[in-house]
Short mmCIF file of C-alpha atoms in Angstrom, two decimals:
data_model
loop_
_atom_site.label_atom_id
_atom_site.label_comp_id
_atom_site.label_asym_id
_atom_site.label_seq_id
_atom_site.Cartn_x
_atom_site.Cartn_y
_atom_site.Cartn_z
CA GLY A 1 49.42 33.29 35.98
CA PHE A 2 46.03 33.75 35.68
CA ILE A 3 42.44 34.10 37.68
CA GLU A 4 41.66 30.39 38.71
CA GLY A 5 37.86 29.41 39.53
CA VAL A 6 36.39 27.93 42.43
CA GLU A 7 37.05 24.04 42.65
CA ARG A 8 33.80 22.47 41.25
CA GLY A 9 33.83 19.84 44.33
CA GLN A 10 34.60 22.46 47.33
CA THR A 11 31.77 22.49 49.63
CA VAL A 12 30.60 25.84 51.05
CA LEU A 13 30.11 25.55 54.86
CA PHE A 14 27.53 29.08 54.85
CA PRO A 15 26.02 28.77 51.30
CA ASP A 16 25.24 31.93 49.77
CA ARG A 17 21.78 33.79 50.02
CA LEU A 18 19.79 34.69 47.01
CA GLU A 19 19.33 38.21 48.36
CA ASP A 20 23.21 38.67 48.32
CA TRP A 21 23.14 37.93 44.35
CA ILE A 22 20.62 40.93 43.89
CA SER A 23 21.63 44.35 44.27
CA GLU A 24 19.60 47.29 45.72
CA ASP A 25 18.93 48.86 42.42
CA HIS A 26 18.21 45.71 40.56
CA LEU A 27 15.17 45.91 38.23
CA VAL A 28 13.86 42.58 39.37
CA ARG A 29 12.89 44.29 42.94
CA VAL A 30 11.13 46.98 40.64
CA VAL A 31 8.92 44.14 39.18
CA ASP A 32 8.41 42.18 42.75
CA LEU A 33 7.01 45.27 44.41
CA PHE A 34 5.17 46.33 41.37
CA VAL A 35 3.46 42.92 40.90
CA ASP A 36 3.13 42.52 44.86
CA GLU A 37 1.05 45.88 45.04
CA LEU A 38 -1.55 45.11 42.36
CA ASP A 39 -4.83 44.04 42.93
CA LEU A 40 -5.04 41.03 40.97
CA PRO A 41 -8.95 39.98 41.61
CA GLY A 42 -9.57 43.49 40.60
CA LEU A 43 -7.65 43.26 37.30
CA GLY A 44 -9.15 40.36 35.98
CA PHE A 45 -6.67 37.43 37.02
CA VAL A 46 -8.11 33.89 37.06
CA ARG A 47 -7.57 31.50 40.17
CA SER A 48 -6.48 34.51 42.31
CA ALA A 49 -7.99 32.51 45.10
CA PRO A 50 -7.05 29.23 46.17
CA ALA A 51 -9.63 26.35 45.80
CA ARG A 52 -10.46 24.14 48.57
CA THR A 53 -9.76 20.90 47.18
CA GLY A 54 -7.51 19.84 44.45
CA ARG A 55 -3.96 20.21 43.74
CA PRO A 56 -2.46 23.45 44.77
CA GLY A 57 -1.76 25.51 42.07
CA TYR A 58 0.53 28.54 41.57
CA HIS A 59 -0.63 32.00 42.68
CA PRO A 60 -0.90 34.49 39.92
CA ALA A 61 1.73 36.63 41.07
CA VAL A 62 4.44 34.08 40.65
CA LEU A 63 3.69 33.93 36.89
CA LEU A 64 2.89 37.35 36.55
CA LYS A 65 6.30 38.12 37.46
CA LEU A 66 7.82 35.45 35.34
CA PHE A 67 5.92 36.73 32.52
CA ILE A 68 7.02 40.44 32.87
CA TYR A 69 10.87 39.33 33.52
CA GLY A 70 10.63 37.43 30.26
CA TYR A 71 9.00 40.56 28.62
CA LEU A 72 11.67 42.52 30.01
CA ASN A 73 14.46 40.53 28.64
CA ARG A 74 12.62 39.37 25.18
CA ILE A 75 12.01 35.90 26.43
CA SER A 76 8.67 35.10 24.89
CA SER A 77 8.50 31.29 24.58
CA SER A 78 6.96 29.52 27.36
CA ARG A 79 9.87 26.68 27.18
CA ARG A 80 12.87 29.28 27.66
CA LEU A 81 11.02 30.97 30.47
CA GLU A 82 10.66 27.44 32.48
CA ARG A 83 14.50 26.42 31.48
CA GLU A 84 15.66 30.32 32.66
CA ALA A 85 13.42 29.50 35.91
CA GLY A 86 15.53 26.47 36.75
CA ARG A 87 19.10 28.35 36.29
CA ASN A 88 18.57 32.02 36.22
CA VAL A 89 19.55 33.74 39.96
CA GLU A 90 17.39 36.65 39.08
CA LEU A 91 14.44 34.39 38.67
CA MET A 92 14.94 32.13 41.15
CA TRP A 93 15.10 35.33 43.45
CA LEU A 94 11.95 36.57 42.01
CA THR A 95 9.79 33.45 41.86
CA GLY A 96 11.03 32.04 45.22
CA ARG A 97 12.44 29.22 43.34
CA LEU A 98 9.58 28.14 41.75
CA VAL A 99 9.64 26.59 38.25
CA PRO A 100 6.30 26.32 36.63
CA ASP A 101 6.03 23.84 33.94
CA HIS A 102 6.01 25.84 30.26
CA LYS A 103 2.36 24.49 29.87
CA THR A 104 1.11 26.41 32.86
CA ILE A 105 2.91 29.48 31.85
CA ALA A 106 1.31 28.86 28.26
CA ASP A 107 -2.02 28.72 29.94
CA PHE A 108 -1.56 31.69 32.30
CA ARG A 109 -0.85 33.93 29.00
CA ARG A 110 -3.65 32.62 27.18
CA ASP A 111 -6.48 33.18 29.83
CA ASN A 112 -5.41 36.30 31.21
CA GLY A 113 -4.88 38.05 28.28
CA ALA A 114 -7.44 41.06 29.39
CA ALA A 115 -5.88 41.24 32.87
CA ILE A 116 -2.49 41.46 31.42
CA ARG A 117 -3.45 44.12 29.17
CA ARG A 118 -4.91 45.76 32.22
CA THR A 119 -1.58 45.47 34.04
CA CYS A 120 0.22 47.55 31.57
CA ALA A 121 -2.68 50.35 32.16
CA GLN A 122 -1.55 50.50 35.88
CA PHE A 123 1.72 50.65 34.96
CA VAL A 124 1.39 53.60 32.54
CA GLU A 125 -0.86 55.23 35.18
CA LEU A 126 2.09 54.61 37.88
CA CYS A 127 4.53 56.31 35.69
CA ARG A 128 2.32 59.20 34.83
CA ARG A 129 2.18 60.03 38.38
CA LEU A 130 5.17 59.60 39.11
CA GLY A 131 6.06 62.10 36.55
CA THR A 132 8.36 59.80 34.43
CA LEU A 133 5.68 60.18 31.50
CA LYS A 134 4.96 63.51 30.55
CA GLY A 135 3.39 62.54 27.32
CA ASP A 136 3.36 65.37 25.40
CA CYS A 137 4.11 63.67 22.41
CA VAL A 138 4.03 60.18 20.90
CA ALA A 139 5.36 58.11 18.00
CA ILE A 140 3.06 55.84 16.22
CA ASP A 141 4.64 52.80 14.34
CA GLY A 142 3.34 49.13 13.20
CA SER A 143 5.26 45.86 12.87
CA LYS A 144 4.08 42.86 10.86
CA PHE A 145 4.43 39.54 12.75
CA LYS A 146 4.01 35.77 10.72
CA ALA A 147 1.13 34.13 11.64
CA VAL A 148 1.55 30.24 11.97
CA ASN A 149 -0.68 30.32 8.45
CA ASN A 150 1.19 29.83 5.34
CA ARG A 151 0.97 31.91 2.35
CA ASP A 152 -0.60 28.72 0.32
CA ARG A 153 -3.34 28.51 2.86
CA ASN A 154 -4.35 32.11 2.25
CA PHE A 155 -6.72 33.24 -0.20
CA THR A 156 -7.45 36.35 -2.45
CA LYS A 157 -9.68 36.80 -5.45
CA GLY A 158 -6.07 37.63 -7.60
CA LYS A 159 -4.34 34.78 -5.81
CA ILE A 160 -7.22 32.17 -6.82
CA ALA A 161 -7.20 33.36 -10.32
CA SER A 162 -4.02 33.11 -11.06
CA ARG A 163 -3.42 29.66 -9.39
CA ILE A 164 -6.60 28.69 -11.97
CA ALA A 165 -4.75 30.20 -14.89
CA HIS A 166 -1.72 28.42 -13.92
CA LEU A 167 -3.31 24.85 -13.60
CA GLU A 168 -5.57 25.41 -16.81
CA ALA A 169 -2.39 26.06 -18.51
CA ASP A 170 -1.37 22.45 -17.40
CA VAL A 171 -4.67 20.78 -18.02
CA GLU A 172 -3.96 22.09 -22.13
CA ARG A 173 -0.29 20.78 -21.45
CA TYR A 174 -1.58 17.50 -20.36
CA ILE A 175 -4.15 17.06 -23.03
CA GLN A 176 -1.83 17.63 -26.00
CA GLU A 177 0.61 15.64 -24.30
CA MET A 178 -2.02 12.58 -24.28
CA VAL A 179 -3.16 13.28 -28.17
CA ARG A 180 0.23 13.00 -28.98
CA VAL A 181 1.06 9.93 -27.43
CA ASP A 182 -2.07 8.48 -28.88
CA ARG A 183 -0.86 9.15 -32.54
CA GLN A 184 3.34 8.16 -32.14
CA GLU A 185 3.44 5.56 -29.17
CA GLU A 186 2.02 2.15 -29.37
CA GLY A 187 1.53 -0.87 -27.21
CA GLU A 188 1.88 -1.01 -23.27
CA VAL A 189 4.12 1.84 -23.67
CA ARG A 190 1.28 3.83 -24.89
CA ALA A 191 -1.30 2.51 -22.36
CA GLU A 192 0.64 3.38 -19.46
CA LYS A 193 1.51 6.98 -20.28
CA VAL A 194 -1.95 7.84 -21.14
CA ALA A 195 -2.65 6.42 -17.79
CA HIS A 196 -0.11 8.47 -16.10
CA LEU A 197 -1.42 11.55 -18.15
CA ALA A 198 -5.03 10.63 -17.12
CA ARG A 199 -4.08 10.77 -13.32
CA ARG A 200 -2.24 13.84 -13.46
CA TYR A 201 -5.01 15.59 -15.29
CA GLY A 202 -7.82 14.20 -12.79
CA ARG A 203 -5.74 15.47 -9.93
CA ILE A 204 -5.76 19.02 -11.62
CA ARG A 205 -9.44 19.12 -12.30
CA GLN A 206 -9.77 18.33 -8.68
CA GLN A 207 -7.77 21.54 -7.46
CA ILE A 208 -9.16 23.55 -9.90
CA GLN A 209 -12.61 22.80 -8.29
CA TYR A 210 -11.29 23.50 -5.26
CA LEU A 211 -10.21 26.83 -6.30
CA GLN A 212 -13.49 27.36 -7.80
CA ALA A 213 -14.95 26.54 -4.41
CA MET A 214 -12.88 28.82 -2.73
CA ASP A 215 -13.60 31.90 -4.82
CA ARG A 216 -17.22 31.53 -4.17
CA ALA A 217 -16.79 31.18 -0.58
CA LEU A 218 -14.26 34.43 -0.86
CA ALA A 219 -17.97 36.14 -1.91
CA GLU A 220 -18.98 35.93 1.47
CA ALA A 221 -15.85 37.07 3.30
CA PRO A 222 -16.26 40.84 4.49
CA ASP A 223 -12.34 41.74 3.53
CA GLY A 224 -11.61 39.58 0.42
CA GLN A 225 -9.49 37.15 2.29
CA ILE A 226 -9.90 33.61 3.73
CA SER A 227 -6.90 31.99 5.91
CA LEU A 228 -7.30 28.16 6.61
CA THR A 229 -4.92 27.72 9.54
CA ASP A 230 -5.51 30.78 11.66
CA PRO A 231 -8.77 32.59 10.51
CA ASP A 232 -7.74 35.71 11.54
CA ALA A 233 -4.61 36.52 9.88
CA ARG A 234 -4.27 38.26 6.67
CA ALA A 235 -1.89 38.58 3.59
CA MET A 236 0.29 41.81 4.64
CA ALA A 237 2.68 43.57 2.37
CA THR A 238 6.20 44.55 3.72
CA SER A 239 8.27 47.43 2.52
CA ALA A 240 10.77 44.89 0.77
CA LYS A 241 10.08 43.95 -2.59
CA ASN A 242 7.74 40.21 -2.88
CA SER A 243 8.12 39.84 0.91
CA GLY A 244 4.43 39.76 1.37
CA MET A 245 3.53 37.56 4.54
CA VAL A 246 0.61 36.31 6.00
CA GLY A 247 0.31 37.46 9.79
CA TYR A 248 -0.83 40.21 12.05
CA ASN A 249 -0.22 44.25 12.22
CA ALA A 250 0.73 45.01 15.67
CA GLN A 251 0.71 48.60 16.64
CA MET A 252 2.49 50.93 19.19
CA ALA A 253 2.48 54.34 20.68
CA VAL A 254 5.43 55.10 22.36
CA ASP A 255 6.26 58.20 24.24
CA THR A 256 9.20 60.08 22.34
CA GLU A 257 10.99 61.31 25.63
CA THR A 258 10.76 58.09 27.67
CA HIS A 259 10.32 55.42 25.31
CA LEU A 260 7.85 53.78 27.13
CA ILE A 261 5.06 52.27 25.28
CA VAL A 262 1.58 53.79 26.26
CA ALA A 263 -0.95 52.10 24.09
CA HIS A 264 -0.72 49.13 21.73
CA ASP A 265 -2.87 47.02 19.80
CA VAL A 266 -2.85 43.66 17.37
CA THR A 267 -4.90 44.14 14.12
CA ASN A 268 -5.15 42.41 10.84
CA GLN A 269 -5.29 45.19 9.07
CA VAL A 270 -3.35 44.93 6.42
CA HIS A 271 -2.15 48.86 5.98
CA ASP A 272 -1.62 51.83 8.61
CA ARG A 273 -3.75 54.45 6.61
CA ASP A 274 -7.25 53.77 9.37
CA LEU A 275 -4.96 53.02 12.63
CA LEU A 276 -3.79 57.02 12.58
CA ALA A 277 -6.61 58.21 14.86
CA PRO A 278 -7.47 54.87 17.01
CA MET A 279 -3.58 54.44 18.17
CA ALA A 280 -3.72 58.17 18.83
CA GLN A 281 -6.91 58.28 20.81
CA ALA A 282 -5.84 54.89 22.75
CA ALA A 283 -2.45 56.73 23.51
CA LYS A 284 -4.42 60.19 24.67
CA ASP A 285 -6.73 58.07 27.01
CA ALA A 286 -3.97 56.07 28.85
CA LEU A 287 -2.35 59.47 29.47
CA GLN A 288 -5.23 61.18 30.46
CA ARG A 289 -4.41 64.32 28.41
CA ASP A 290 -6.66 67.09 26.80
CA ASP A 291 -4.27 67.65 24.15
CA LEU A 292 -1.28 65.21 22.39
CA HIS A 293 0.86 65.53 19.56
CA ALA A 294 1.47 62.73 17.54
CA LEU A 295 4.05 61.41 15.24
CA ALA A 296 3.73 59.13 12.48
CA ASP A 297 5.25 57.68 9.09
CA LYS A 298 3.56 58.10 5.82
CA GLY A 299 2.10 54.70 5.63
CA TYR A 300 -0.26 56.32 8.22
CA PHE A 301 -1.03 59.32 5.89
CA SER A 302 -5.08 60.22 5.61
CA GLY A 303 -7.20 62.86 5.63
CA ARG A 304 -9.85 61.43 7.37
CA GLU A 305 -7.69 60.32 9.88
CA ILE A 306 -6.20 63.46 10.32
CA LEU A 307 -9.38 65.47 10.48
CA LEU A 308 -10.47 62.60 13.38
CA CYS A 309 -7.34 63.61 15.06
CA HIS A 310 -8.28 67.60 14.85
CA GLU A 311 -11.62 67.20 16.35
CA ARG A 312 -10.50 65.33 19.11
CA GLY A 313 -7.63 67.61 19.99
CA ILE A 314 -4.69 65.61 18.55
CA THR A 315 -2.16 67.41 16.55
CA THR A 316 -0.28 65.12 14.00
CA THR A 317 2.62 65.48 12.33
CA VAL A 318 2.75 62.99 9.18
CA PRO A 319 4.78 63.23 6.00
CA ARG A 320 2.49 63.36 3.06
CA PRO A 321 3.63 60.73 0.48
CA GLU A 322 4.63 61.20 -3.13
CA THR A 323 1.76 59.35 -5.06
CA SER A 324 2.53 60.89 -8.49
CA GLY A 325 5.84 60.44 -10.90
CA ASN A 326 5.44 63.79 -12.31
CA ARG A 327 8.52 64.80 -10.30
CA ALA A 328 10.67 62.34 -11.03
CA LYS A 329 9.83 63.48 -14.96
CA GLY A 330 10.54 66.90 -14.27
CA MET A 331 7.27 67.87 -14.17
CA TYR A 332 5.43 70.23 -11.59
CA VAL A 333 3.71 68.60 -8.80
CA LYS A 334 0.84 69.83 -6.64
CA ALA A 335 3.37 71.33 -3.85
CA ASP A 336 4.57 73.73 -6.94
CA PHE A 337 1.06 75.83 -6.72
CA ALA A 338 0.62 77.99 -3.94
CA TYR A 339 -3.27 78.36 -2.35
CA GLU A 340 -4.28 81.99 -1.51
CA PRO A 341 -6.60 81.77 1.54
CA ASP A 342 -7.97 85.51 0.88
CA ALA A 343 -8.47 85.01 -2.68
CA ASP A 344 -9.26 81.42 -2.86
CA VAL A 345 -7.17 80.89 -5.69
CA TYR A 346 -4.06 78.92 -6.42
CA ARG A 347 -1.03 80.27 -7.86
CA CYS A 348 0.74 78.36 -10.24
CA PRO A 349 4.37 78.58 -11.15
CA ALA A 350 4.07 80.95 -14.18
CA GLY A 351 2.33 83.22 -12.12
CA GLU A 352 -1.25 82.90 -13.26
CA ALA A 353 -4.54 82.50 -10.87
CA LEU A 354 -6.24 79.18 -10.60
CA SER A 355 -9.64 79.89 -9.65
CA TYR A 356 -12.33 78.18 -7.98
CA ARG A 357 -14.96 76.53 -10.51
CA TYR A 358 -17.52 73.99 -8.60
CA THR A 359 -17.49 71.28 -5.79
CA THR A 360 -17.89 67.49 -6.16
CA GLU A 361 -18.27 64.74 -3.70
CA GLU A 362 -15.74 61.84 -4.27
CA ASP A 363 -15.79 58.73 -1.62
CA GLY A 364 -17.81 60.76 0.96
CA LEU A 365 -15.06 63.60 0.63
CA GLN A 366 -16.21 67.36 -0.52
CA LEU A 367 -13.78 68.50 -3.23
CA ARG A 368 -13.30 72.23 -4.66
CA ARG A 369 -11.92 72.10 -8.45
CA TYR A 370 -9.58 74.88 -9.46
CA TRP A 371 -8.31 75.88 -13.16
CA THR A 372 -7.57 78.95 -15.43
CA GLY A 373 -8.14 78.98 -19.11
CA GLU A 374 -4.41 80.61 -19.79
CA CYS A 375 -2.78 77.22 -20.15
CA GLY A 376 -3.37 76.93 -24.03
CA ASN A 377 -0.46 79.74 -24.14
CA CYS A 378 1.56 79.23 -21.45
CA PRO A 379 5.62 78.55 -22.26
CA ILE A 380 5.86 76.13 -19.62
CA LYS A 381 2.71 74.26 -20.37
CA SER A 382 4.88 71.13 -21.29
CA ARG A 383 6.52 70.71 -17.93
CA CYS A 384 2.87 71.13 -16.05
CA THR A 385 0.18 69.23 -17.94
CA THR A 386 -0.40 67.16 -21.16
CA GLY A 387 -4.48 68.05 -21.33
CA GLN A 388 -6.12 71.26 -22.11
CA GLU A 389 -5.45 72.94 -18.68
CA ARG A 390 -3.93 72.20 -15.43
CA ARG A 391 -6.57 71.12 -12.97
CA ILE A 392 -6.12 71.20 -8.95
CA THR A 393 -8.25 69.51 -6.36
CA ARG A 394 -8.66 70.70 -2.87
CA TRP A 395 -10.20 68.87 0.10
CA GLU A 396 -12.59 71.13 2.43
CA HIS A 397 -10.35 70.26 5.31
CA GLU A 398 -7.11 70.95 3.16
CA HIS A 399 -5.98 73.40 5.57
CA LEU A 400 -5.46 70.59 8.32
CA ILE A 401 -2.79 68.96 6.11
#
């Protein structure tokens, strides 16, 4: 036969203890001990001391344990945490069978954001002291999270110009239709069609005026974007084609050996290019190291950020993106030109030396220009340049890259 379960109506003379359901090495015991040893008032948790009057509330330690358990088990919804607290044996043990309602859980998370961040820092410090977090190397990456702001409620110069162009085309089409009806229709049918077209025309004109007012407001926006539902959200580009969204850019620095998050931040910067140095510095501060090795993908490549990291004792490994399409065309790219530091020249694929000519400044960067006058007679010139000569630009801190 099959294994049979216990009869639902069967009573138990000696009920099981919650303690018997939680093994000695269970993760919730670590959460319980960690939170109990925290100085909650010192970390900034509100209502750490009970009020003398009014209805008693939940201790912040109980709600913090519930929050950490939800984080470890990917339960971010306050309503789901409320349900789990009433049916999950692990949470029953952790909270002493308390079941806070979802509003209490959400308010705790909202009112104690800074204190929760300091709690994360305490955990990183604990791991560092125990020796489980060496912190020799961290990997930095970001994720785009969708906001409640719809794409139609986010405005940029390009979006407004495109929408106005479409609406003006609609206006022109309605005007032509009204002229056609005037000429061909008669009687009540004509009057009804003209009135209907006039109403549509008026609504479109109102939309155009609204967009024009939004365009004027954009002139005062520091980053050229306005989001109406969630003012801090920004239009973010993602890797997939035509998959942009309005949201936030969440950044993380993760220890490459233990995979623990040592630093995190949420920004509304639409790209990662300016975030390498801030995240690497945050990880270095959290790990309390004098030096650090940071890894990131090509979305973080920026000469300025690499220089900032170098000045702060942070070694970076970031792939350089291919910004030119010449390699796909079978032509030579800058990487095919070897720099010789002793002579301060670039050696081209044909063996000619491109010597230094002058220094210029672009966007705050000191750039050195190199070229040779032998390109006109070069047999492989067609694979190198379409101009008179091939010029190479070198940043003053190019050696870091």
